[in-house]
Amino acid sequence: MRWSGRIGQIAGIDIYIHWTFWILILWLLGVHLVQGQSVHAAVQGVGLVLAVFGCVVLHELGHALAARRFGIQTRDITILPIGGVARLERIPEEPAQELWVALAGPMVNLVIAAGIFALQLFAHSWASATDLRVVGGNFLSKLMAINVGLALFNLLPAFPMDGGRVVRALLASRFDYAQATQWAATLGQVMAFLFGAVGLLAGNFWLLFIALFVYLGAQQEAYAVQIRSVLRGVPVRSAMITQFRSLSSEDPLERALSELISGYQQDFPVLEGSRLVGLLTRSDVLRALSEGRREARVADLMRPICQAVDDLEMLETTYQRMQEGQCPVLPVLRAGTLVGLITLENIAEWMMIQSALAAGLKARPSFQNSFS
């Protein structure tokens, strides 16, 4: 995630902290000091927050390790002011697998709470274990109660939170995955409106922020699943651009500029003979012009190939690779020979065409209706 700094690695998974998290820490220090509390009390308050976010890391590790059991790796975990995000390589589409992965995080919080409770009873007394005052009180008891709260809050059916994913997994066991996602996303957006309403009435800024996060997250998740369902089983060759111009590595910049102006193409594969050696994009051409490098050759300006795809590779996995690698265009090869280009814009146009065709089939009157 952008604007995040790496702080370490656990179980082979990189842990990042978003810069906004430190604003939360400074804000908490400021609130304690402005209210006239001692520096010791302020440090204790910040310490509790850091301990809570340590539990959030363990919560996300619960998801990550459960996913690893099903062969799904985790790219990284990022800590935000409102919690944590574990970026899995993919969301398991097997309902039972998603159910276990979703429940793993809250289960970690409950195990932490149970462990603290047992420790309190063993080391102190029942009174210490139930000392849950907001101001003062027992540090471990408050941490225990917060972990219980985290587990229960995450299990609310507000997709894409853990509870919402549980709902989708249960629905997907009986219905189509895309349909189950849409229903879970709709429920999540309803929950987001409820969060927002309560936040407005209570003047709770964080609840409003969570409402926005849940609403947008549900919308994005539903859209992503819809895209995957449309692209699934479709080879790249069905959507690739086959009418394109290429450049030679020895061509002058003027040739690239001429091709850019005279046609629709914005990105050009660069060849040495029949061998693909690079890619020249419109931004590369414009940057060279702005730097006064009109005498440069294409070889001086081209960028390395981000990656290449075979024309029989599935469009779904190609689209995912393009987004993750921030590659707006990829060359398409057949037996090592360049046969086309695939771009994010071209994939979007292909999906719009498929959507229009599907809508046309639904709108087309049946044989019975046309003669009734």
Coordinates of N, CA and C in Angstrom, one line a residue, residues 184-360:
A184 N -24.2 -9.8 -0.4 CA -23.4 -9.4 0.8 C -23.0 -8.0 0.7
A185 N -22.7 -7.5 -0.5 CA -22.3 -6.1 -0.6 C -23.4 -5.1 -0.3
T186 N -24.6 -5.5 -0.8 CA -25.8 -4.7 -0.5 C -26.0 -4.6 1.0
L187 N -25.9 -5.8 1.7 CA -26.1 -5.8 3.1 C -25.0 -4.9 3.8
G188 N -23.8 -5.0 3.3 CA -22.7 -4.2 3.8 C -23.0 -2.7 3.7
Q189 N -23.5 -2.3 2.5 CA -23.8 -0.9 2.3 C -24.9 -0.4 3.2
V190 N -25.9 -1.3 3.5 CA -27.0 -1.0 4.4 C -26.4 -0.8 5.8
M191 N -25.5 -1.7 6.2 CA -24.8 -1.5 7.5 C -24.0 -0.2 7.5
A192 N -23.4 0.2 6.4 CA -22.6 1.4 6.4 C -23.5 2.6 6.6
F193 N -24.7 2.6 6.0 CA -25.6 3.7 6.3 C -26.0 3.7 7.8
L194 N -26.2 2.6 8.4 CA -26.5 2.5 9.8 C -25.3 3.1 10.7
F195 N -24.1 2.7 10.3 CA -22.9 3.2 11.0 C -22.9 4.7 10.8
G196 N -23.1 5.2 9.6 CA -23.1 6.6 9.4 C -24.1 7.4 10.2
A197 N -25.3 6.8 10.2 CA -26.4 7.5 11.0 C -26.1 7.6 12.5
V198 N -25.6 6.5 13.0 CA -25.2 6.5 14.4 C -24.0 7.4 14.7
G199 N -23.1 7.4 13.7 CA -22.0 8.3 13.9 C -22.4 9.8 13.8
L200 N -23.3 10.2 13.0 CA -23.8 11.5 12.9 C -24.6 11.9 14.2
L201 N -25.4 11.0 14.7 CA -26.2 11.3 15.9 C -25.3 11.4 17.1
A202 N -24.2 10.6 17.1 CA -23.4 10.6 18.3 C -22.2 11.5 18.2
G203 N -22.0 12.1 17.0 CA -20.9 12.9 16.7 C -19.6 12.2 16.7
N204 N -19.6 10.9 16.3 CA -18.5 10.0 16.3 C -17.8 10.0 15.0
F205 N -16.6 10.7 14.9 CA -15.9 10.8 13.7 C -15.4 9.5 13.1
W206 N -14.9 8.6 14.0 CA -14.4 7.3 13.6 C -15.4 6.4 13.0
L207 N -16.6 6.5 13.6 CA -17.7 5.6 13.1 C -18.1 6.1 11.7
L208 N -18.1 7.4 11.5 CA -18.3 7.9 10.1 C -17.3 7.5 9.1
F209 N -16.0 7.5 9.6 CA -14.9 7.0 8.7 C -15.1 5.5 8.4
I210 N -15.5 4.7 9.4 CA -15.7 3.3 9.2 C -16.8 3.1 8.2
A211 N -17.9 3.9 8.4 CA -19.0 3.8 7.4 C -18.6 4.0 6.0
L212 N -17.8 5.0 5.8 CA -17.3 5.3 4.4 C -16.4 4.2 3.9
F213 N -15.6 3.6 4.8 CA -14.7 2.5 4.4 C -15.5 1.3 4.0
V214 N -16.5 1.0 4.8 CA -17.4 -0.2 4.5 C -18.1 0.0 3.3
Y215 N -18.7 1.2 3.1 CA -19.5 1.4 1.9 C -18.7 1.3 0.6
L216 N -17.5 1.9 0.6 CA -16.7 1.9 -0.6 C -16.1 0.5 -0.8
G217 N -15.7 -0.1 0.3 CA -15.1 -1.5 0.2 C -16.1 -2.5 -0.3
A218 N -17.4 -2.4 0.1 CA -18.4 -3.3 -0.4 C -18.6 -3.1 -1.9
Q219 N -18.6 -1.8 -2.3 CA -18.8 -1.5 -3.7 C -17.7 -2.0 -4.6
Q220 N -16.4 -1.8 -4.1 CA -15.3 -2.2 -4.9 C -15.2 -3.7 -5.0
E221 N -15.5 -4.4 -3.9 CA -15.4 -5.9 -3.9 C -16.5 -6.5 -4.8
A222 N -17.7 -5.9 -4.8 CA -18.7 -6.4 -5.7 C -18.3 -6.2 -7.2
Y223 N -17.7 -5.0 -7.5 CA -17.3 -4.7 -8.8 C -16.2 -5.7 -9.3
A224 N -15.2 -5.9 -8.4 CA -14.1 -6.8 -8.7 C -14.6 -8.2 -9.0
V225 N -15.5 -8.7 -8.2 CA -16.0 -10.1 -8.4 C -16.8 -10.1 -9.7
Q226 N -17.5 -9.1 -10.0 CA -18.3 -9.0 -11.3 C -17.3 -9.1 -12.5
I227 N -16.2 -8.3 -12.4 CA -15.2 -8.4 -13.5 C -14.6 -9.8 -13.6
R228 N -14.3 -10.4 -12.5 CA -13.7 -11.7 -12.6 C -14.7 -12.7 -13.2
S229 N -16.0 -12.6 -12.9 CA -17.0 -13.5 -13.4 C -17.1 -13.3 -15.0
V230 N -17.0 -12.1 -15.4 CA -17.1 -11.8 -16.9 C -15.8 -12.3 -17.6
L231 N -14.7 -12.2 -17.0 CA -13.4 -12.5 -17.7 C -13.1 -14.0 -17.5
R232 N -13.7 -14.7 -16.6 CA -13.3 -16.1 -16.4 C -13.5 -17.0 -17.6
G233 N -12.5 -17.8 -17.9 CA -12.6 -18.7 -19.0 C -12.4 -18.1 -20.4
V234 N -12.1 -16.8 -20.5 CA -11.9 -16.1 -21.8 C -10.4 -16.0 -22.0
P235 N -9.9 -16.5 -23.2 CA -8.5 -16.3 -23.5 C -8.1 -14.9 -23.9
V236 N -6.9 -14.5 -23.7 CA -6.4 -13.2 -24.1 C -6.7 -12.9 -25.6
R237 N -6.6 -13.9 -26.4 CA -6.7 -13.7 -27.9 C -8.1 -13.1 -28.2
S238 N -9.1 -13.3 -27.3 CA -10.4 -12.9 -27.6 C -10.6 -11.4 -27.5
A239 N -9.7 -10.7 -26.7 CA -9.8 -9.3 -26.4 C -8.6 -8.5 -26.8
M240 N -7.6 -9.1 -27.4 CA -6.3 -8.4 -27.7 C -6.5 -7.5 -28.9
I241 N -5.7 -6.5 -29.0 CA -5.6 -5.6 -30.2 C -4.7 -6.3 -31.2
T242 N -5.2 -6.6 -32.4 CA -4.4 -7.3 -33.4 C -3.9 -6.3 -34.5
Q243 N -4.5 -5.1 -34.6 CA -4.1 -4.1 -35.6 C -3.3 -3.1 -34.9
F244 N -2.0 -3.1 -35.0 CA -1.1 -2.2 -34.2 C 0.1 -2.0 -35.0
R245 N 0.8 -0.9 -34.7 CA 2.1 -0.5 -35.4 C 3.2 -0.8 -34.4
S246 N 4.3 -1.2 -34.9 CA 5.5 -1.4 -34.0 C 6.6 -0.5 -34.5
L247 N 7.6 -0.3 -33.6 CA 8.8 0.5 -33.9 C 10.0 -0.3 -33.9
S248 N 11.0 0.1 -34.6 CA 12.4 -0.5 -34.4 C 13.2 0.3 -33.4
S249 N 14.0 -0.4 -32.7 CA 14.9 0.2 -31.7 C 15.7 1.3 -32.3
E250 N 16.0 1.3 -33.6 CA 16.9 2.3 -34.2 C 16.1 3.4 -34.8
D251 N 14.8 3.4 -34.7 CA 13.9 4.5 -35.2 C 14.2 5.8 -34.5
P252 N 14.2 6.9 -35.1 CA 14.3 8.2 -34.4 C 13.0 8.5 -33.7
L253 N 13.1 9.5 -32.8 CA 11.9 9.9 -32.0 C 10.8 10.5 -33.0
E254 N 11.3 11.1 -34.0 CA 10.3 11.7 -35.0 C 9.4 10.6 -35.6
R255 N 9.9 9.4 -35.8 CA 9.0 8.3 -36.3 C 8.0 8.0 -35.3
A256 N 8.3 7.9 -34.0 CA 7.4 7.6 -33.0 C 6.4 8.7 -32.8
L257 N 6.8 9.9 -32.9 CA 5.9 11.1 -32.8 C 4.9 11.0 -34.0
S258 N 5.4 10.7 -35.2 CA 4.5 10.6 -36.3 C 3.4 9.6 -36.2
E259 N 3.8 8.4 -35.7 CA 2.9 7.3 -35.4 C 1.9 7.7 -34.4
L260 N 2.3 8.4 -33.4 CA 1.4 8.8 -32.3 C 0.4 9.8 -32.8
I261 N 0.8 10.7 -33.6 CA -0.1 11.7 -34.1 C -1.1 11.2 -35.1
S262 N -0.6 10.3 -36.0 CA -1.4 9.9 -37.1 C -2.4 8.7 -36.8
G263 N -2.2 8.1 -35.7 CA -3.1 7.0 -35.4 C -3.7 7.0 -34.0
Y264 N -4.4 5.9 -33.7 CA -5.1 5.9 -32.4 C -4.2 5.3 -31.3
Q265 N -3.1 4.7 -31.7 CA -2.2 3.9 -30.8 C -1.4 4.8 -29.9
Q266 N -1.3 4.4 -28.6 CA -0.5 5.2 -27.7 C 0.7 4.5 -27.2
D267 N 0.8 3.2 -27.3 CA 1.9 2.4 -26.8 C 2.4 1.5 -27.9
F268 N 3.7 1.5 -28.1 CA 4.3 0.8 -29.3 C 5.3 -0.3 -28.8
P269 N 5.1 -1.5 -29.3 CA 6.1 -2.5 -29.0 C 7.4 -2.2 -29.9
V270 N 8.5 -2.4 -29.3 CA 9.8 -2.1 -30.0 C 10.5 -3.4 -30.4
L271 N 10.9 -3.5 -31.6 CA 11.5 -4.8 -32.1 C 12.9 -4.6 -32.6
E272 N 13.7 -5.6 -32.5 CA 15.0 -5.7 -33.2 C 14.9 -6.9 -34.1
G273 N 14.6 -6.6 -35.3 CA 14.3 -7.7 -36.3 C 12.9 -8.2 -35.9
S274 N 12.7 -9.5 -35.5 CA 11.4 -10.0 -35.1 C 11.4 -10.2 -33.6
R275 N 12.5 -9.8 -32.9 CA 12.6 -10.0 -31.4 C 12.0 -8.8 -30.7
L276 N 11.1 -9.0 -29.7 CA 10.6 -8.0 -28.9 C 11.6 -7.6 -27.8
V277 N 11.9 -6.3 -27.8 CA 13.0 -5.8 -26.9 C 12.5 -4.7 -25.9
G278 N 11.4 -4.1 -26.1 CA 10.9 -3.1 -25.2 C 9.6 -2.5 -25.6
L279 N 9.2 -1.5 -24.9 CA 7.9 -0.8 -25.2 C 8.1 0.7 -25.0
L280 N 7.5 1.4 -26.0 CA 7.6 2.9 -26.0 C 6.2 3.4 -25.8
T281 N 6.0 4.2 -24.7 CA 4.6 4.7 -24.4 C 4.5 6.2 -24.7
R282 N 3.3 6.6 -24.8 CA 3.1 8.0 -25.1 C 3.8 8.9 -24.1
S283 N 3.7 8.5 -22.8 CA 4.4 9.3 -21.7 C 5.9 9.4 -22.0
D284 N 6.5 8.3 -22.5 CA 7.9 8.4 -22.8 C 8.2 9.4 -23.9
V285 N 7.4 9.4 -24.9 CA 7.6 10.4 -26.0 C 7.4 11.8 -25.5
L286 N 6.4 12.1 -24.8 CA 6.1 13.4 -24.3 C 7.2 13.9 -23.3
R287 N 7.8 13.0 -22.5 CA 8.8 13.4 -21.6 C 10.1 13.7 -22.4
A288 N 10.4 13.0 -23.4 CA 11.6 13.2 -24.3 C 11.4 14.6 -25.0
L289 N 10.2 14.9 -25.4 CA 10.0 16.2 -26.1 C 10.2 17.3 -25.1
S290 N 9.6 17.2 -23.9 CA 9.7 18.2 -22.9 C 11.2 18.5 -22.5
E291 N 12.0 17.4 -22.6 CA 13.4 17.5 -22.2 C 14.3 18.0 -23.4
G292 N 13.6 18.3 -24.5 CA 14.4 18.7 -25.7 C 15.2 17.7 -26.4
R293 N 14.8 16.4 -26.3 CA 15.6 15.3 -26.8 C 15.0 14.8 -28.1
R294 N 14.8 15.7 -29.1 CA 14.2 15.3 -30.3 C 15.1 14.5 -31.2
E295 N 16.4 14.5 -30.9 CA 17.3 13.7 -31.7 C 17.5 12.2 -31.2
A296 N 16.8 11.9 -30.1 CA 17.0 10.6 -29.5 C 16.4 9.5 -30.3
R297 N 16.9 8.3 -30.1 CA 16.4 7.1 -30.8 C 15.4 6.4 -29.9
V298 N 14.6 5.6 -30.5 CA 13.6 4.8 -29.7 C 14.3 4.0 -28.7
A299 N 15.5 3.4 -29.0 CA 16.3 2.6 -28.1 C 16.6 3.3 -26.8
D300 N 16.8 4.7 -26.9 CA 17.2 5.5 -25.8 C 16.0 5.8 -24.8
L301 N 14.8 5.6 -25.4 CA 13.6 6.1 -24.6 C 12.7 4.9 -24.2
M302 N 12.9 3.8 -24.8 CA 11.9 2.7 -24.5 C 12.2 2.1 -23.1
R303 N 11.1 1.5 -22.6 CA 11.2 0.9 -21.3 C 11.2 -0.6 -21.4
P304 N 11.8 -1.4 -20.5 CA 11.8 -2.8 -20.6 C 10.4 -3.4 -20.6
I305 N 10.2 -4.5 -21.1 CA 8.9 -5.2 -21.1 C 8.5 -5.5 -19.7
C306 N 7.4 -5.0 -19.3 CA 6.9 -5.3 -17.9 C 6.7 -6.8 -17.8
Q307 N 6.0 -7.4 -18.7 CA 5.9 -8.9 -18.8 C 5.2 -9.1 -20.1
A308 N 5.2 -10.3 -20.6 CA 4.5 -10.7 -21.8 C 3.5 -11.8 -21.5
V309 N 2.5 -11.9 -22.3 CA 1.5 -13.0 -22.0 C 1.3 -13.8 -23.3
D310 N 1.0 -15.1 -23.1 CA 0.6 -15.9 -24.3 C -0.8 -15.7 -24.7
D311 N -1.1 -15.8 -25.9 CA -2.5 -15.5 -26.4 C -3.5 -16.5 -25.9
L312 N -3.1 -17.6 -25.3 CA -4.0 -18.6 -24.8 C -4.2 -18.4 -23.3
E313 N -3.4 -17.5 -22.7 CA -3.6 -17.3 -21.2 C -4.9 -16.7 -20.9
M314 N -5.5 -17.0 -19.8 CA -6.8 -16.5 -19.4 C -6.8 -15.0 -19.1
L315 N -7.8 -14.3 -19.6 CA -8.0 -12.9 -19.5 C -8.1 -12.5 -18.0
E316 N -8.7 -13.3 -17.2 CA -8.9 -13.0 -15.8 C -7.5 -12.9 -15.1
T317 N -6.6 -13.9 -15.3 CA -5.3 -13.8 -14.6 C -4.5 -12.7 -15.2
T318 N -4.6 -12.4 -16.5 CA -3.8 -11.4 -17.1 C -4.3 -10.0 -16.6
Y319 N -5.5 -9.8 -16.4 CA -6.1 -8.5 -15.9 C -5.5 -8.3 -14.5
Q320 N -5.5 -9.4 -13.7 CA -5.0 -9.2 -12.3 C -3.5 -8.9 -12.3
R321 N -2.8 -9.5 -13.2 CA -1.3 -9.3 -13.3 C -1.1 -7.8 -13.7
M322 N -1.9 -7.3 -14.6 CA -1.7 -5.9 -15.1 C -2.0 -4.9 -14.0
Q323 N -3.0 -5.2 -13.2 CA -3.3 -4.3 -12.1 C -2.3 -4.3 -11.0
E324 N -1.8 -5.5 -10.7 CA -0.9 -5.6 -9.6 C 0.5 -5.1 -10.0
G325 N 0.9 -5.3 -11.2 CA 2.2 -4.9 -11.7 C 2.2 -3.5 -12.3
Q326 N 1.0 -2.8 -12.2 CA 0.8 -1.5 -12.8 C 1.3 -1.4 -14.2
C327 N 0.9 -2.4 -15.0 CA 1.3 -2.5 -16.4 C 0.0 -2.2 -17.3
P328 N -0.1 -1.0 -17.8 CA -1.3 -0.6 -18.6 C -1.4 -1.3 -20.0
V329 N -0.2 -1.9 -20.4 CA -0.2 -2.6 -21.7 C 0.8 -3.7 -21.7
L330 N 0.4 -4.8 -22.3 CA 1.3 -6.0 -22.3 C 1.3 -6.5 -23.8
P331 N 2.5 -6.9 -24.2 CA 2.5 -7.6 -25.5 C 2.0 -9.0 -25.4
V332 N 1.4 -9.5 -26.5 CA 0.8 -10.8 -26.5 C 1.6 -11.6 -27.5
L333 N 2.1 -12.8 -27.1 CA 2.9 -13.6 -27.9 C 2.2 -15.0 -28.3
R334 N 2.6 -15.5 -29.4 CA 2.2 -16.8 -29.8 C 3.4 -17.5 -30.3
A335 N 3.8 -18.6 -29.6 CA 5.0 -19.3 -29.9 C 6.2 -18.3 -30.0
G336 N 6.3 -17.3 -29.1 CA 7.4 -16.4 -29.1 C 7.3 -15.3 -30.1
T337 N 6.3 -15.2 -30.9 CA 6.1 -14.2 -31.9 C 5.0 -13.2 -31.5
L338 N 5.3 -11.9 -31.6 CA 4.4 -10.9 -31.2 C 3.1 -10.9 -32.2
V339 N 1.9 -11.1 -31.6 CA 0.7 -11.2 -32.4 C -0.3 -10.1 -31.9
G340 N -0.1 -9.4 -30.8 CA -1.1 -8.5 -30.4 C -0.7 -7.7 -29.2
L341 N -1.5 -6.8 -28.7 CA -1.4 -6.0 -27.5 C -2.6 -6.2 -26.7
I342 N -2.5 -6.1 -25.4 CA -3.6 -6.1 -24.5 C -3.4 -4.9 -23.5
T343 N -4.5 -4.1 -23.4 CA -4.4 -2.9 -22.6 C -5.6 -3.0 -21.6
L344 N -5.5 -2.2 -20.5 CA -6.6 -2.1 -19.6 C -7.8 -1.5 -20.2
E345 N -7.6 -0.5 -21.1 CA -8.7 0.2 -21.8 C -9.4 -0.8 -22.7
N346 N -8.6 -1.6 -23.4 CA -9.1 -2.6 -24.3 C -10.0 -3.7 -23.6
I347 N -9.5 -4.1 -22.4 CA -10.3 -5.0 -21.6 C -11.6 -4.4 -21.2
A348 N -11.5 -3.1 -20.7 CA -12.7 -2.5 -20.3 C -13.7 -2.3 -21.5
E349 N -13.2 -2.0 -22.7 CA -14.1 -2.0 -23.8 C -14.7 -3.3 -24.2
W350 N -13.9 -4.4 -24.1 CA -14.4 -5.7 -24.3 C -15.5 -6.1 -23.3
M351 N -15.3 -5.7 -22.0 CA -16.4 -6.0 -21.0 C -17.6 -5.2 -21.3
M352 N -17.5 -4.0 -21.8 CA -18.7 -3.2 -22.1 C -19.5 -3.8 -23.2
I353 N -18.7 -4.3 -24.2 CA -19.4 -4.9 -25.4 C -20.1 -6.2 -24.9
Q354 N -19.5 -7.0 -24.0 CA -20.1 -8.2 -23.5 C -21.3 -7.8 -22.7
S355 N -21.3 -6.8 -21.9 CA -22.4 -6.3 -21.1 C -23.6 -5.9 -22.0
A356 N -23.2 -5.1 -23.1 CA -24.3 -4.7 -24.0 C -24.9 -5.9 -24.7
L357 N -24.1 -6.8 -25.1 CA -24.6 -8.0 -25.8 C -25.6 -8.8 -24.8
A358 N -25.2 -8.9 -23.6 CA -26.0 -9.6 -22.6 C -27.3 -8.9 -22.4
A359 N -27.2 -7.6 -22.3 CA -28.4 -6.8 -22.1 C -29.4 -6.9 -23.3
G360 N -28.8 -6.9 -24.5 CA -29.5 -7.1 -25.7 C -30.3 -8.4 -25.8

